[in-house]
């Protein structure tokens, strides 16, 4: 079974532009979460989608948004990019079998550089 | 706020040595996971262990939920064990929100 895939793997943008990142979860997984990793702040939760609905959101500005499609694939969008948005963006999916079980599996990440 | 704290932040070992990494969490957890981040940034699942003990080859983990800590044991370390180890906890509500510790950077010298 294929793992979580993310595209693109690397991206270079300039300040003020916007960017869209894509994540395809493991087949059958319905929950997709996004995380940002920076040297200064570490790994931080962005948001989570389940059955096309945003279920939880981290403490990030409204420039960060996402969505999930009916096939569970998810995209996140960052508008008006700032230098501080340079980071590794990781996507994770989980199966959620029964109450409480929620092991998350991560994709390889998209490394975004903002110039 | 809810916190996940890992220690030590850095660890240098000679190949063949054993090590113990610790993760403390500030509240009762629903889920707890250990990851190894490879040099390319991908998080590799090591253990899903909200409570109890699990073993996988040279690695084992124990979570004592009532005392709010988890331990990752690495025995007979190899240079390929080098990297950053993270623990992450989920505290309920939405299950997709993992709170990560700052990691332990392990360097295994030949």
mmCIF file of N, CA and C in Angstrom, chain B residues 35-110:
data_model
loop_
_atom_site.group_PDB
_atom_site.id
_atom_site.type_symbol
_atom_site.label_atom_id
_atom_site.label_comp_id
_atom_site.label_asym_id
_atom_site.label_seq_id
_atom_site.Cartn_x
_atom_site.Cartn_y
_atom_site.Cartn_z
ATOM 1 N N UNK B 35 8.720 9.127 16.743
ATOM 2 C CA UNK B 35 9.146 9.202 15.355
ATOM 3 C C UNK B 35 10.654 9.391 15.290
ATOM 4 N N UNK B 36 11.212 8.974 14.164
ATOM 5 C CA UNK B 36 12.598 9.266 13.811
ATOM 6 C C UNK B 36 12.560 10.085 12.538
ATOM 7 N N UNK B 37 13.167 11.270 12.569
ATOM 8 C CA UNK B 37 13.177 12.088 11.359
ATOM 9 C C UNK B 37 14.463 11.829 10.601
ATOM 10 N N UNK B 38 14.324 11.393 9.355
ATOM 11 C CA UNK B 38 15.515 11.079 8.572
ATOM 12 C C UNK B 38 16.135 12.363 8.007
ATOM 13 N N UNK B 39 17.335 12.255 7.442
ATOM 14 C CA UNK B 39 18.023 13.470 6.972
ATOM 15 C C UNK B 39 17.242 14.244 5.916
ATOM 16 N N UNK B 40 16.300 13.630 5.254
ATOM 17 C CA UNK B 40 15.518 14.298 4.219
ATOM 18 C C UNK B 40 14.238 14.905 4.788
ATOM 19 N N UNK B 41 14.027 14.743 6.076
ATOM 20 C CA UNK B 41 12.908 15.403 6.734
ATOM 21 C C UNK B 41 11.690 14.543 7.006
ATOM 22 N N UNK B 42 11.646 13.354 6.450
ATOM 23 C CA UNK B 42 10.458 12.536 6.657
ATOM 24 C C UNK B 42 10.422 11.952 8.054
ATOM 25 N N UNK B 43 9.248 11.955 8.654
ATOM 26 C CA UNK B 43 9.038 11.366 9.965
ATOM 27 C C UNK B 43 8.675 9.894 9.792
ATOM 28 N N UNK B 44 9.512 9.048 10.371
ATOM 29 C CA UNK B 44 9.312 7.608 10.289
ATOM 30 C C UNK B 44 8.672 7.135 11.596
ATOM 31 N N UNK B 45 7.571 6.418 11.481
ATOM 32 C CA UNK B 45 6.890 5.922 12.683
ATOM 33 C C UNK B 45 7.731 4.853 13.378
ATOM 34 N N UNK B 46 7.926 5.045 14.675
ATOM 35 C CA UNK B 46 8.622 4.032 15.471
ATOM 36 C C UNK B 46 7.614 3.262 16.326
ATOM 37 N N UNK B 47 6.854 4.003 17.125
ATOM 38 C CA UNK B 47 5.884 3.372 18.012
ATOM 39 C C UNK B 47 4.640 4.240 18.154
ATOM 40 N N UNK B 48 3.516 3.553 18.230
ATOM 41 C CA UNK B 48 2.253 4.153 18.642
ATOM 42 C C UNK B 48 1.980 3.548 20.003
ATOM 43 N N UNK B 49 2.103 4.342 21.081
ATOM 44 C CA UNK B 49 2.151 3.722 22.401
ATOM 45 C C UNK B 49 1.524 4.627 23.465
ATOM 46 N N UNK B 50 0.186 4.747 23.487
ATOM 47 C CA UNK B 50 -0.455 5.558 24.531
ATOM 48 C C UNK B 50 -0.276 4.993 25.938
ATOM 49 N N UNK B 51 0.015 3.692 26.031
ATOM 50 C CA UNK B 51 0.309 3.093 27.331
ATOM 51 C C UNK B 51 1.005 1.756 27.086
ATOM 52 N N UNK B 52 1.691 1.269 28.109
ATOM 53 C CA UNK B 52 2.298 -0.043 28.016
ATOM 54 C C UNK B 52 3.684 -0.037 27.408
ATOM 55 N N UNK B 53 4.128 -1.220 26.997
ATOM 56 C CA UNK B 53 5.468 -1.424 26.464
ATOM 57 C C UNK B 53 5.391 -2.144 25.134
ATOM 58 N N UNK B 54 6.229 -1.697 24.185
ATOM 59 C CA UNK B 54 6.328 -2.360 22.897
ATOM 60 C C UNK B 54 7.797 -2.486 22.530
ATOM 61 N N UNK B 55 8.086 -3.496 21.706
ATOM 62 C CA UNK B 55 9.456 -3.685 21.246
ATOM 63 C C UNK B 55 9.452 -3.955 19.756
ATOM 64 N N UNK B 56 10.487 -3.413 19.103
ATOM 65 C CA UNK B 56 10.662 -3.654 17.680
ATOM 66 C C UNK B 56 12.162 -3.728 17.414
ATOM 67 N N UNK B 57 12.683 -4.941 17.389
ATOM 68 C CA UNK B 57 14.116 -5.116 17.173
ATOM 69 C C UNK B 57 14.924 -4.526 18.311
ATOM 70 N N UNK B 58 15.850 -3.625 17.955
ATOM 71 C CA UNK B 58 16.707 -3.010 18.979
ATOM 72 C C UNK B 58 16.014 -1.865 19.702
ATOM 73 N N UNK B 59 14.849 -1.486 19.261
ATOM 74 C CA UNK B 59 14.121 -0.379 19.871
ATOM 75 C C UNK B 59 12.967 -0.901 20.708
ATOM 76 N N UNK B 60 12.751 -0.229 21.819
ATOM 77 C CA UNK B 60 11.569 -0.499 22.619
ATOM 78 C C UNK B 60 11.077 0.804 23.232
ATOM 79 N N UNK B 61 9.821 0.814 23.636
ATOM 80 C CA UNK B 61 9.247 2.019 24.226
ATOM 81 C C UNK B 61 8.306 1.624 25.347
ATOM 82 N N UNK B 62 8.248 2.490 26.340
ATOM 83 C CA UNK B 62 7.340 2.297 27.458
ATOM 84 C C UNK B 62 6.655 3.619 27.750
ATOM 85 N N UNK B 63 5.340 3.588 27.900
ATOM 86 C CA UNK B 63 4.592 4.763 28.324
ATOM 87 C C UNK B 63 3.891 4.453 29.628
ATOM 88 N N UNK B 64 4.126 5.301 30.630
ATOM 89 C CA UNK B 64 3.428 5.200 31.910
ATOM 90 C C UNK B 64 2.454 6.368 31.957
ATOM 91 N N UNK B 65 1.246 6.118 31.509
ATOM 92 C CA UNK B 65 0.277 7.195 31.318
ATOM 93 C C UNK B 65 -0.066 7.885 32.640
ATOM 94 N N UNK B 66 -0.153 7.104 33.719
ATOM 95 C CA UNK B 66 -0.538 7.683 35.012
ATOM 96 C C UNK B 66 0.521 8.646 35.536
ATOM 97 N N UNK B 67 1.788 8.440 35.126
ATOM 98 C CA UNK B 67 2.858 9.330 35.566
ATOM 99 C C UNK B 67 3.295 10.292 34.465
ATOM 100 N N UNK B 68 2.631 10.222 33.333
ATOM 101 C CA UNK B 68 2.782 11.198 32.252
ATOM 102 C C UNK B 68 4.193 11.244 31.681
ATOM 103 N N UNK B 69 4.725 10.063 31.352
ATOM 104 C CA UNK B 69 5.995 10.043 30.647
ATOM 105 C C UNK B 69 6.086 8.808 29.768
ATOM 106 N N UNK B 70 6.972 8.922 28.784
ATOM 107 C CA UNK B 70 7.266 7.803 27.901
ATOM 108 C C UNK B 70 8.772 7.743 27.694
ATOM 109 N N UNK B 71 9.284 6.536 27.530
ATOM 110 C CA UNK B 71 10.709 6.320 27.323
ATOM 111 C C UNK B 71 10.925 5.533 26.034
ATOM 112 N N UNK B 72 11.944 5.929 25.296
ATOM 113 C CA UNK B 72 12.360 5.189 24.101
ATOM 114 C C UNK B 72 13.767 4.656 24.369
ATOM 115 N N UNK B 73 13.913 3.344 24.256
ATOM 116 C CA UNK B 73 15.200 2.696 24.474
ATOM 117 C C UNK B 73 15.796 2.278 23.135
ATOM 118 N N UNK B 74 17.064 2.603 22.953
ATOM 119 C CA UNK B 74 17.787 2.147 21.765
ATOM 120 C C UNK B 74 18.969 1.318 22.268
ATOM 121 N N UNK B 75 19.005 0.066 21.886
ATOM 122 C CA UNK B 75 20.109 -0.788 22.321
ATOM 123 C C UNK B 75 21.071 -1.023 21.164
ATOM 124 N N UNK B 76 22.333 -1.267 21.526
ATOM 125 C CA UNK B 76 23.376 -1.559 20.526
ATOM 126 C C UNK B 76 23.294 -0.598 19.350
ATOM 127 N N UNK B 77 23.401 0.698 19.653
ATOM 128 C CA UNK B 77 23.167 1.719 18.636
ATOM 129 C C UNK B 77 24.099 1.576 17.434
ATOM 130 N N UNK B 78 23.593 1.977 16.287
ATOM 131 C CA UNK B 78 24.329 1.944 15.025
ATOM 132 C C UNK B 78 24.350 3.362 14.446
ATOM 133 N N UNK B 79 25.297 3.596 13.546
ATOM 134 C CA UNK B 79 25.411 4.943 12.975
ATOM 135 C C UNK B 79 24.124 5.345 12.256
ATOM 136 N N UNK B 80 23.423 4.370 11.732
ATOM 137 C CA UNK B 80 22.167 4.661 11.027
ATOM 138 C C UNK B 80 21.045 5.089 11.977
ATOM 139 N N UNK B 81 21.259 4.958 13.275
ATOM 140 C CA UNK B 81 20.271 5.447 14.247
ATOM 141 C C UNK B 81 20.360 6.957 14.426
ATOM 142 N N UNK B 82 21.394 7.562 13.901
ATOM 143 C CA UNK B 82 21.560 9.014 14.049
ATOM 144 C C UNK B 82 20.371 9.751 13.443
ATOM 145 N N UNK B 83 20.087 10.909 14.033
ATOM 146 C CA UNK B 83 18.961 11.717 13.556
ATOM 147 C C UNK B 83 18.233 12.321 14.738
ATOM 148 N N UNK B 84 17.070 12.850 14.457
ATOM 149 C CA UNK B 84 16.275 13.483 15.515
ATOM 150 C C UNK B 84 15.081 12.599 15.831
ATOM 151 N N UNK B 85 14.878 12.381 17.114
ATOM 152 C CA UNK B 85 13.753 11.573 17.587
ATOM 153 C C UNK B 85 12.722 12.491 18.241
ATOM 154 N N UNK B 86 11.491 12.350 17.795
ATOM 155 C CA UNK B 86 10.398 13.162 18.333
ATOM 156 C C UNK B 86 9.373 12.274 19.021
ATOM 157 N N UNK B 87 8.840 12.776 20.115
ATOM 158 C CA UNK B 87 7.604 12.204 20.614
ATOM 159 C C UNK B 87 6.504 13.233 20.390
ATOM 160 N N UNK B 88 5.294 12.735 20.230
ATOM 161 C CA UNK B 88 4.160 13.605 19.957
ATOM 162 C C UNK B 88 2.934 13.018 20.629
ATOM 163 N N UNK B 89 2.119 13.899 21.201
ATOM 164 C CA UNK B 89 0.950 13.456 21.948
ATOM 165 C C UNK B 89 -0.305 14.126 21.434
ATOM 166 N N UNK B 90 -1.395 13.386 21.550
ATOM 167 C CA UNK B 90 -2.709 13.926 21.228
ATOM 168 C C UNK B 90 -3.540 13.943 22.504
ATOM 169 N N UNK B 91 -4.188 15.072 22.763
ATOM 170 C CA UNK B 91 -4.847 15.256 24.049
ATOM 171 C C UNK B 91 -6.353 15.205 23.988
ATOM 172 N N UNK B 92 -6.910 14.717 22.899
ATOM 173 C CA UNK B 92 -8.371 14.617 22.891
ATOM 174 C C UNK B 92 -8.979 15.734 22.099
ATOM 175 N N UNK B 93 -10.267 15.816 22.108
ATOM 176 C CA UNK B 93 -10.940 16.694 21.182
ATOM 177 C C UNK B 93 -10.734 16.122 19.799
ATOM 178 N N UNK B 94 -10.271 16.912 18.891
ATOM 179 C CA UNK B 94 -9.951 16.394 17.567
ATOM 180 C C UNK B 94 -8.737 15.499 17.651
ATOM 181 N N UNK B 95 -8.839 14.334 17.042
ATOM 182 C CA UNK B 95 -7.765 13.359 17.184
ATOM 183 C C UNK B 95 -6.597 13.601 16.247
ATOM 184 N N UNK B 96 -6.744 14.541 15.334
ATOM 185 C CA UNK B 96 -5.683 14.728 14.353
ATOM 186 C C UNK B 96 -4.634 15.728 14.762
ATOM 187 N N UNK B 97 -4.695 16.221 15.977
ATOM 188 C CA UNK B 97 -3.799 17.280 16.402
ATOM 189 C C UNK B 97 -2.721 16.706 17.304
ATOM 190 N N UNK B 98 -1.526 16.521 16.756
ATOM 191 C CA UNK B 98 -0.405 16.049 17.557
ATOM 192 C C UNK B 98 0.401 17.239 18.049
ATOM 193 N N UNK B 99 0.733 17.207 19.338
ATOM 194 C CA UNK B 99 1.631 18.188 19.924
ATOM 195 C C UNK B 99 3.004 17.545 20.018
ATOM 196 N N UNK B 100 3.994 18.166 19.383
ATOM 197 C CA UNK B 100 5.333 17.591 19.315
ATOM 198 C C UNK B 100 6.253 18.185 20.371
ATOM 199 N N UNK B 101 7.155 17.361 20.863
ATOM 200 C CA UNK B 101 8.267 17.867 21.628
ATOM 201 C C UNK B 101 9.314 18.464 20.695
ATOM 202 N N UNK B 102 10.362 19.031 21.268
ATOM 203 C CA UNK B 102 11.397 19.679 20.461
ATOM 204 C C UNK B 102 12.420 18.692 19.916
ATOM 205 N N UNK B 103 12.336 17.448 20.341
ATOM 206 C CA UNK B 103 13.179 16.415 19.774
ATOM 207 C C UNK B 103 14.470 16.179 20.537
ATOM 208 N N UNK B 104 15.028 15.003 20.344
ATOM 209 C CA UNK B 104 16.369 14.657 20.826
ATOM 210 C C UNK B 104 17.215 14.360 19.602
ATOM 211 N N UNK B 105 18.313 15.109 19.462
ATOM 212 C CA UNK B 105 19.220 14.874 18.333
ATOM 213 C C UNK B 105 20.267 13.858 18.754
ATOM 214 N N UNK B 106 20.244 12.705 18.128
ATOM 215 C CA UNK B 106 21.153 11.614 18.452
ATOM 216 C C UNK B 106 22.237 11.508 17.394
ATOM 217 N N UNK B 107 23.474 11.473 17.838
ATOM 218 C CA UNK B 107 24.616 11.259 16.942
ATOM 219 C C UNK B 107 25.347 10.014 17.413
ATOM 220 N N UNK B 108 25.443 9.021 16.547
ATOM 221 C CA UNK B 108 26.145 7.792 16.868
ATOM 222 C C UNK B 108 27.446 7.773 16.085
ATOM 223 N N UNK B 109 28.566 7.733 16.813
ATOM 224 C CA UNK B 109 29.887 7.777 16.202
ATOM 225 C C UNK B 109 30.426 6.361 15.994
ATOM 226 N N UNK B 110 31.104 6.128 14.854
ATOM 227 C CA UNK B 110 31.658 4.787 14.596
ATOM 228 C C UNK B 110 32.865 4.485 15.476
#
